[in-house]
Amino acid sequence: MYEHRDTRCIHGDLERPAFEATRAVSFPIYQTATFGHIGFGKSSGFDYTRETNPTRGKLEETMSSLEGAVDTCAFSSGMAAVSACFELLSPGQHIVCSEDLYGGVIRLFDKVSIKNGLSVDYVDTGSRDAIEAAITQDTAALYIETPSNPMMNVADLRACHEIAEEHGLLLIVDNTFLSPYLQNPIELGADLVIHSGSKFIAGHNDTISGFVSSGTPELAERIRLIHKTTGAALSPFDSWHVLRGIKTLGIRMERQESNAQELARWLSTQPGVAQVFYVGLEDHPGYAVNASQARGAGAMISFRTDTVEIAHRVLERVKLITFAESLGGTESLITYPMVQTHPDVPEAVREHLGITDTLLRLSVGLENVDDLKSDLSQALSS
C-alpha cells in the first residue's frame, strides 16, 4: 500500500492482517506460551507460541513489507537464522560462499555444516569468474555478504542472480550491513535474505534476534517448517523490543550513514591511518556496484592503522566510542576483528583477506559527528 520505507518501518503493510483487534498504537506483547481453542476443531489462528505469536507475527509482517518478501521468520539470533537456511540443504551438497564474511558463519560451516555432510568453498564473490570456477555438479547454494564483514567487499547481486539461475542454485544474501532500508536483495533476484536483527533493525544494542525473509511461497513454507520444528523462534518480549526499534530504522540509517560518510572522509586524512574501507567513498572498488543496487552505503567503516601499536592505542583510548563487539546500534562501537569477530578463521586466511592486527572496524552511531572525530583524534594521537 505504501511505497515509502520509512512509513513501512512504523506501520508495516496495512494490507496484511495485523492480528490486533484493539488497534493499540504500541502493538501489545502477547506473553503467553499457549492459546485456548475456540472449540473442537476451531482455532483463533494461534495455538502455541513456538509456532505463531501475534507480537512476533506483527514483526515478521513488518520485515516482509520492508524486504518485499512473501514471508519472514523471526529467530532468536542471526546465527539461528543462518542455521535454518542450511537446514534446506542435504548431505553431499556444496555451497559457494563469500570468502570475507562474519566469523561466526565460518565457524558454523567449518564446525557444524561439514560434520553434517555439506562442503563449502570460499571465493571472492565480487568476481563472477571466481564464483563460476567454484561451482560443481553438487553445488546447491550461493551465499553472499554485501558489503562484507569486515573488509566491506561488494558483490554484484544481479550477476549473482544470473549465475544462480543458470546453475539452479539457491541465492542467499546476508543484508545485515545495509538493512532493508537501504538494500532489498529479493528485488535483485535473491531467494532468501538473512539479517542479524540485533544490529540496525533493533538498533539499540539491547536485543538479540535474526530474520530469514523468503522470496517464494515454496521457500517460505520450508523455512517456516524449520522455524517451528527446530524451535529457535524469537520470544514475544524480544519481538516487541525489535518492533519498537524498527520504527526508527529509517531515520537512524539516514543519520548514521551521514555520520559515516563524513567520518570516512575525515579518517582518510588522518596521520596514523593507512587505509579506509567504506563503500560510500568514490575510490572504493565496489562503489559503483553498490550505488547501482543499494540506496546508500550504510554506517560501517573499517580502517587500517600504520602500526599495530596505533591500533591498540585507539582501542585503549577511545572514550565516547565503545570498544565492543556487535554493530548497528545508536552508540558507536569499535571492534578488533582479528580478536573479536574472526578469531576462529585460520591465520593464513585472515592474512589473505586483510584481517590483520592493524585492522579496526567502526560501527558509526548517532552521536554528533564532531564529537566522534574528537574522540578518534585523541585516540590516534601519539
Coordinates of C-alpha atoms in Angstrom, one line a residue:
M1 CA 0.0 0.0 0.0
Y2 CA 2.7 2.5 1.0
E3 CA 5.8 3.0 -1.2
H4 CA 8.0 4.7 1.3
R5 CA 10.1 2.5 3.6
D6 CA 10.2 5.0 6.5
T7 CA 6.3 4.7 6.7
R8 CA 6.5 0.9 6.4
C9 CA 9.1 0.8 9.3
I10 CA 6.3 2.3 11.5
H11 CA 3.2 0.6 10.2
G12 CA 4.3 -2.4 8.2
D13 CA 2.0 -3.3 5.4
L14 CA -1.5 -2.4 6.5
E15 CA -3.0 -4.6 3.7
R16 CA -1.8 -7.6 5.7
P17 CA -3.6 -8.8 8.9
A18 CA -2.3 -7.0 12.0
F19 CA -3.7 -9.7 14.4
E20 CA -4.7 -7.0 16.9
A21 CA -8.4 -6.2 17.4
T22 CA -7.9 -3.4 19.9
R23 CA -5.8 -1.3 17.4
A24 CA -3.3 -0.5 20.2
V25 CA -0.8 2.1 18.8
S26 CA 2.1 0.2 20.5
F27 CA 1.5 -3.4 19.5
P28 CA 0.9 -5.5 22.6
I29 CA 3.3 -8.1 24.0
Y30 CA 1.4 -11.4 23.9
Q31 CA 3.5 -13.0 26.7
T32 CA 1.9 -16.4 26.6
A33 CA 3.1 -19.9 25.8
T34 CA -0.2 -21.3 24.6
F35 CA -3.6 -20.1 23.4
G36 CA -7.0 -21.6 24.2
H37 CA -9.1 -23.2 21.4
I38 CA -12.4 -21.6 20.5
G39 CA -13.9 -25.1 20.3
F40 CA -13.3 -28.6 18.9
G41 CA -11.6 -28.3 15.6
K42 CA -11.6 -24.5 15.9
S43 CA -8.6 -22.1 16.4
S44 CA -8.1 -18.4 16.7
G45 CA -5.1 -18.9 14.4
F46 CA -2.8 -19.1 17.4
D47 CA -2.1 -22.3 19.3
Y48 CA 1.4 -22.3 20.7
T49 CA 3.9 -19.5 20.7
R50 CA 6.8 -21.6 19.3
E51 CA 4.7 -21.8 16.1
T52 CA 2.9 -18.5 16.0
N53 CA 2.5 -15.5 18.2
P54 CA 0.7 -12.2 17.5
T55 CA 3.6 -10.0 18.6
R56 CA 6.2 -11.9 16.6
G57 CA 3.7 -12.1 13.7
K58 CA 3.4 -8.3 13.6
L59 CA 7.2 -8.0 13.5
E60 CA 7.5 -10.6 10.8
E61 CA 4.9 -8.8 8.7
T62 CA 6.8 -5.6 9.0
M63 CA 10.0 -7.2 7.9
S64 CA 8.3 -8.8 4.9
S65 CA 6.9 -5.5 3.9
L66 CA 10.3 -3.8 4.1
E67 CA 12.1 -6.7 2.3
G68 CA 9.4 -7.3 -0.4
A69 CA 9.3 -10.9 0.9
V70 CA 6.5 -13.5 0.7
D71 CA 7.1 -14.3 4.4
T72 CA 9.6 -13.7 7.1
C73 CA 10.5 -15.8 10.2
A74 CA 11.9 -14.1 13.3
F75 CA 14.6 -16.2 15.0
S76 CA 16.3 -16.0 18.4
S77 CA 19.6 -14.8 16.8
G78 CA 21.2 -14.1 13.5
M79 CA 23.1 -17.4 13.7
A80 CA 19.9 -19.3 14.3
A81 CA 18.6 -17.7 11.1
V82 CA 21.7 -18.7 9.1
S83 CA 21.5 -22.2 10.5
A84 CA 17.9 -22.5 9.4
C85 CA 18.9 -21.7 5.8
F86 CA 21.4 -24.5 5.7
E87 CA 18.8 -27.0 7.0
L88 CA 17.4 -26.7 3.5
L89 CA 20.4 -28.5 2.1
S90 CA 21.2 -32.2 2.2
P91 CA 24.4 -34.2 2.9
G92 CA 26.7 -34.2 -0.1
Q93 CA 25.6 -30.8 -1.3
H94 CA 28.1 -27.9 -1.9
I95 CA 28.0 -24.2 -1.1
V96 CA 29.9 -21.4 -2.8
C97 CA 30.4 -18.7 -0.2
S98 CA 31.8 -15.2 0.2
E99 CA 35.4 -15.6 1.4
D100 CA 35.1 -12.4 3.6
L101 CA 32.2 -12.8 6.0
Y102 CA 31.2 -12.9 9.7
G103 CA 33.5 -15.3 11.6
G104 CA 30.6 -16.9 13.3
V105 CA 29.2 -18.1 9.9
I106 CA 32.7 -19.5 9.0
R107 CA 32.7 -21.4 12.4
L108 CA 29.2 -22.8 11.6
F109 CA 30.4 -24.0 8.2
D110 CA 33.7 -25.4 9.4
K111 CA 32.5 -27.0 12.7
V112 CA 28.9 -28.0 12.0
S113 CA 27.9 -27.9 8.3
I114 CA 30.9 -30.0 7.3
K115 CA 30.1 -32.5 10.0
N116 CA 26.6 -32.7 8.6
G117 CA 27.9 -33.6 5.2
L118 CA 27.9 -30.2 3.4
S119 CA 31.0 -28.8 1.7
V120 CA 32.0 -25.2 1.3
D121 CA 34.3 -23.2 -1.0
Y122 CA 35.1 -19.6 0.0
V123 CA 35.7 -17.3 -3.0
D124 CA 35.8 -13.7 -3.9
T125 CA 32.1 -13.2 -4.7
G126 CA 32.9 -9.8 -6.2
S127 CA 34.3 -11.8 -9.2
R128 CA 31.9 -13.6 -11.5
D129 CA 34.7 -15.8 -12.8
A130 CA 35.7 -16.9 -9.3
I131 CA 32.1 -17.9 -8.5
E132 CA 31.6 -19.8 -11.7
A133 CA 35.0 -21.6 -11.3
A134 CA 34.0 -22.9 -7.9
I135 CA 30.6 -24.3 -8.9
T136 CA 30.5 -28.1 -9.2
Q137 CA 27.7 -30.6 -10.0
D138 CA 27.0 -30.8 -6.3
T139 CA 26.7 -27.0 -5.7
A140 CA 23.3 -26.2 -4.3
A141 CA 23.6 -22.6 -2.9
L142 CA 25.5 -19.4 -3.3
Y143 CA 25.9 -17.5 0.0
I144 CA 26.7 -13.8 -0.2
E145 CA 27.5 -10.9 2.2
T146 CA 27.5 -7.5 0.6
P147 CA 29.0 -5.3 1.9
S148 CA 31.1 -8.0 3.6
N149 CA 32.3 -8.2 7.1
P150 CA 34.8 -6.7 7.8
M151 CA 36.5 -5.8 4.6
M152 CA 33.5 -4.1 3.0
N153 CA 33.7 -6.0 -0.3
V154 CA 30.8 -5.7 -2.6
A155 CA 29.2 -8.4 -4.7
D156 CA 27.1 -7.7 -7.8
L157 CA 23.7 -9.1 -6.8
R158 CA 22.3 -9.0 -10.3
A159 CA 25.3 -11.0 -11.6
C160 CA 25.0 -13.4 -8.7
H161 CA 21.3 -13.9 -9.5
E162 CA 22.2 -14.7 -13.2
I163 CA 24.8 -17.3 -12.1
A164 CA 22.4 -18.9 -9.6
E165 CA 19.6 -19.0 -12.1
E166 CA 21.9 -20.6 -14.7
H167 CA 23.1 -23.3 -12.4
G168 CA 19.9 -23.8 -10.4
L169 CA 21.4 -22.5 -7.1
L170 CA 19.7 -21.1 -4.1
L171 CA 20.9 -17.5 -3.7
I172 CA 21.2 -16.5 0.0
V173 CA 22.1 -12.9 0.9
D174 CA 23.1 -11.6 4.3
N175 CA 21.7 -8.0 4.2
T176 CA 22.7 -7.0 7.8
F177 CA 25.1 -4.2 7.0
L178 CA 22.7 -2.2 4.9
S179 CA 19.3 -3.3 6.3
P180 CA 16.2 -3.4 4.2
Y181 CA 16.0 0.4 4.4
L182 CA 19.0 0.7 2.1
Q183 CA 19.0 -2.6 0.1
N184 CA 16.5 -5.2 -1.0
P185 CA 18.2 -8.3 -2.4
I186 CA 14.9 -10.1 -3.2
E187 CA 14.2 -7.4 -5.8
L188 CA 17.5 -8.2 -7.4
G189 CA 16.9 -12.0 -7.5
A190 CA 17.8 -13.3 -4.1
D191 CA 15.8 -16.3 -2.9
L192 CA 16.5 -15.8 0.8
V193 CA 17.6 -12.8 2.8
I194 CA 19.2 -13.0 6.2
H195 CA 19.5 -10.4 8.9
S196 CA 21.1 -10.3 12.3
G197 CA 18.2 -8.3 13.7
S198 CA 20.4 -7.5 16.7
K199 CA 22.1 -4.8 14.6
F200 CA 20.5 -2.0 12.6
I201 CA 17.0 -3.4 12.7
A202 CA 16.6 -3.5 16.5
G203 CA 19.1 -0.7 16.6
H204 CA 19.7 -0.1 20.4
N205 CA 22.3 -2.8 21.3
D206 CA 19.8 -4.4 23.7
T207 CA 18.2 -7.4 21.9
I208 CA 19.5 -10.5 20.1
S209 CA 17.4 -11.5 17.1
G210 CA 17.6 -12.8 13.5
F211 CA 15.4 -13.0 10.4
V212 CA 15.0 -15.0 7.2
S213 CA 12.9 -13.4 4.5
S214 CA 11.7 -15.7 1.7
G215 CA 11.2 -14.7 -1.9
T216 CA 8.9 -17.5 -2.9
P217 CA 5.9 -19.3 -1.3
E218 CA 7.7 -22.7 -1.6
L219 CA 10.8 -21.4 0.3
A220 CA 8.6 -19.6 2.8
E221 CA 6.8 -22.8 3.6
R222 CA 10.0 -24.8 4.1
I223 CA 11.7 -22.1 6.2
R224 CA 8.6 -21.8 8.4
L225 CA 8.5 -25.6 9.0
I226 CA 12.2 -25.4 10.0
H227 CA 11.5 -22.4 12.2
K228 CA 8.7 -24.1 14.2
T229 CA 10.4 -27.5 14.3
T230 CA 13.9 -26.6 15.4
G231 CA 12.4 -24.1 17.9
A232 CA 14.6 -21.1 17.6
A233 CA 11.7 -18.6 17.5
L234 CA 12.0 -15.1 18.8
S235 CA 10.2 -14.6 22.1
P236 CA 7.2 -12.2 22.3
F237 CA 9.1 -9.8 24.5
D238 CA 12.1 -9.6 22.3
S239 CA 9.8 -9.4 19.3
W240 CA 8.2 -6.3 20.8
H241 CA 11.7 -4.8 21.5
V242 CA 12.7 -5.2 17.9
L243 CA 9.3 -4.0 16.7
R244 CA 9.8 -0.8 18.7
G245 CA 13.4 -0.4 17.4
I246 CA 12.4 -0.9 13.8
K247 CA 10.1 2.1 13.9
T248 CA 13.1 4.4 13.8
L249 CA 15.1 2.4 11.3
G250 CA 14.8 4.9 8.6
I251 CA 15.8 8.0 10.5
R252 CA 18.6 6.1 12.2
M253 CA 20.0 4.8 9.0
E254 CA 20.0 8.2 7.4
R255 CA 21.8 9.9 10.3
Q256 CA 24.2 7.0 10.8
E257 CA 25.1 7.0 7.1
S258 CA 25.6 10.8 7.1
N259 CA 27.9 10.5 10.1
A260 CA 29.8 7.6 8.4
Q261 CA 30.3 9.5 5.1
E262 CA 31.8 12.4 6.9
L263 CA 33.9 10.3 9.3
A264 CA 35.2 8.1 6.5
R265 CA 36.4 11.1 4.5
W266 CA 38.0 12.6 7.7
L267 CA 39.7 9.3 8.6
S268 CA 41.3 9.2 5.2
T269 CA 43.2 12.4 6.0
Q270 CA 44.4 11.4 9.5
P271 CA 48.0 10.7 10.5
G272 CA 48.3 7.0 11.6
V273 CA 45.5 5.8 9.3
A274 CA 46.9 3.9 6.3
Q275 CA 43.6 2.9 4.5
V276 CA 39.9 3.4 4.9
F277 CA 37.3 0.8 3.7
Y278 CA 33.9 2.4 3.2
V279 CA 31.6 1.7 0.2
G280 CA 30.5 5.3 0.2
L281 CA 33.9 6.6 -0.8
E282 CA 34.3 7.1 -4.6
D283 CA 37.6 5.3 -4.7
H284 CA 36.2 2.1 -3.1
P285 CA 36.4 -0.7 -5.8
G286 CA 32.8 -1.6 -5.2
Y287 CA 31.4 2.0 -5.1
A288 CA 29.7 1.9 -8.5
V289 CA 28.2 -1.6 -8.0
N290 CA 26.9 -0.8 -4.5
A291 CA 25.4 2.5 -5.8
S292 CA 23.6 0.6 -8.6
Q293 CA 21.9 -1.9 -6.2
A294 CA 21.5 -0.1 -2.9
R295 CA 20.1 3.3 -1.8
G296 CA 23.1 4.1 0.4
A297 CA 26.4 3.0 1.8
G298 CA 25.4 2.4 5.4
A299 CA 27.3 3.1 8.6
M300 CA 30.1 0.5 8.7
I301 CA 33.7 1.6 8.2
S302 CA 36.9 -0.5 8.5
F303 CA 40.3 1.2 8.6
R304 CA 43.9 0.1 8.8
T305 CA 46.4 1.9 11.0
D306 CA 50.0 2.4 10.2
T307 CA 51.2 0.1 13.1
V308 CA 49.7 -2.4 15.5
E309 CA 50.7 0.0 18.3
I310 CA 48.4 2.6 16.9
A311 CA 45.6 0.1 16.6
H312 CA 46.0 -0.9 20.2
R313 CA 46.3 2.7 21.3
V314 CA 42.9 3.5 19.6
L315 CA 41.2 0.6 21.4
E316 CA 42.6 1.6 24.7
R317 CA 42.0 5.4 24.4
V318 CA 38.5 5.8 22.9
K319 CA 36.1 7.3 25.4
L320 CA 32.9 8.2 23.6
I321 CA 33.2 5.2 21.2
T322 CA 32.8 1.9 23.0
F323 CA 35.4 -0.9 22.3
A324 CA 32.9 -3.8 21.9
E325 CA 31.6 -6.5 19.6
S326 CA 28.4 -6.0 17.5
L327 CA 27.3 -3.1 15.4
G328 CA 24.3 -1.1 14.1
G329 CA 23.1 0.5 17.4
T330 CA 22.6 4.1 18.4
E331 CA 26.0 4.0 20.1
S332 CA 29.2 3.9 18.1
L333 CA 31.2 0.7 18.6
I334 CA 34.8 -0.1 17.6
T335 CA 35.9 -3.7 17.1
Y336 CA 39.1 -5.6 16.6
P337 CA 38.1 -8.2 14.0
M338 CA 41.2 -10.4 14.3
V339 CA 40.5 -11.0 18.0
Q340 CA 36.7 -10.4 18.4
T341 CA 34.7 -11.4 15.3
H342 CA 37.2 -13.6 13.4
P343 CA 39.4 -15.5 15.9
D344 CA 38.3 -18.9 14.5
V345 CA 39.4 -18.0 11.0
P346 CA 42.9 -19.6 10.3
E347 CA 45.7 -17.0 10.4
A348 CA 46.7 -17.6 6.8
V349 CA 43.1 -16.9 5.6
R350 CA 42.9 -13.8 7.7
E351 CA 46.1 -12.5 6.2
H352 CA 44.9 -13.3 2.7
L353 CA 41.7 -11.3 3.4
G354 CA 43.5 -8.4 5.0
I355 CA 42.1 -9.1 8.6
T356 CA 45.4 -8.2 10.3
D357 CA 46.5 -6.8 13.6
T358 CA 46.2 -3.2 12.3
L359 CA 42.6 -3.5 11.1
L360 CA 39.8 -1.9 13.1
R361 CA 36.0 -1.9 12.3
L362 CA 33.8 1.0 13.3
S363 CA 30.0 1.0 13.6
V364 CA 29.0 4.6 13.4
G365 CA 26.2 5.6 15.7
L366 CA 24.0 8.7 16.2
E367 CA 26.4 10.8 18.2
N368 CA 27.4 14.2 16.9
V369 CA 30.0 13.6 14.2
D370 CA 32.3 16.3 15.5
D371 CA 32.4 14.5 18.9
L372 CA 33.2 11.3 17.1
K373 CA 36.1 13.0 15.3
S374 CA 37.4 14.4 18.5
D375 CA 37.4 11.1 20.2
L376 CA 39.2 9.3 17.4
S377 CA 41.6 12.2 17.0
Q378 CA 42.7 12.0 20.7
A379 CA 42.9 8.2 20.4
L380 CA 45.1 8.3 17.3
S381 CA 47.5 11.0 18.6
S382 CA 50.9 9.9 19.9

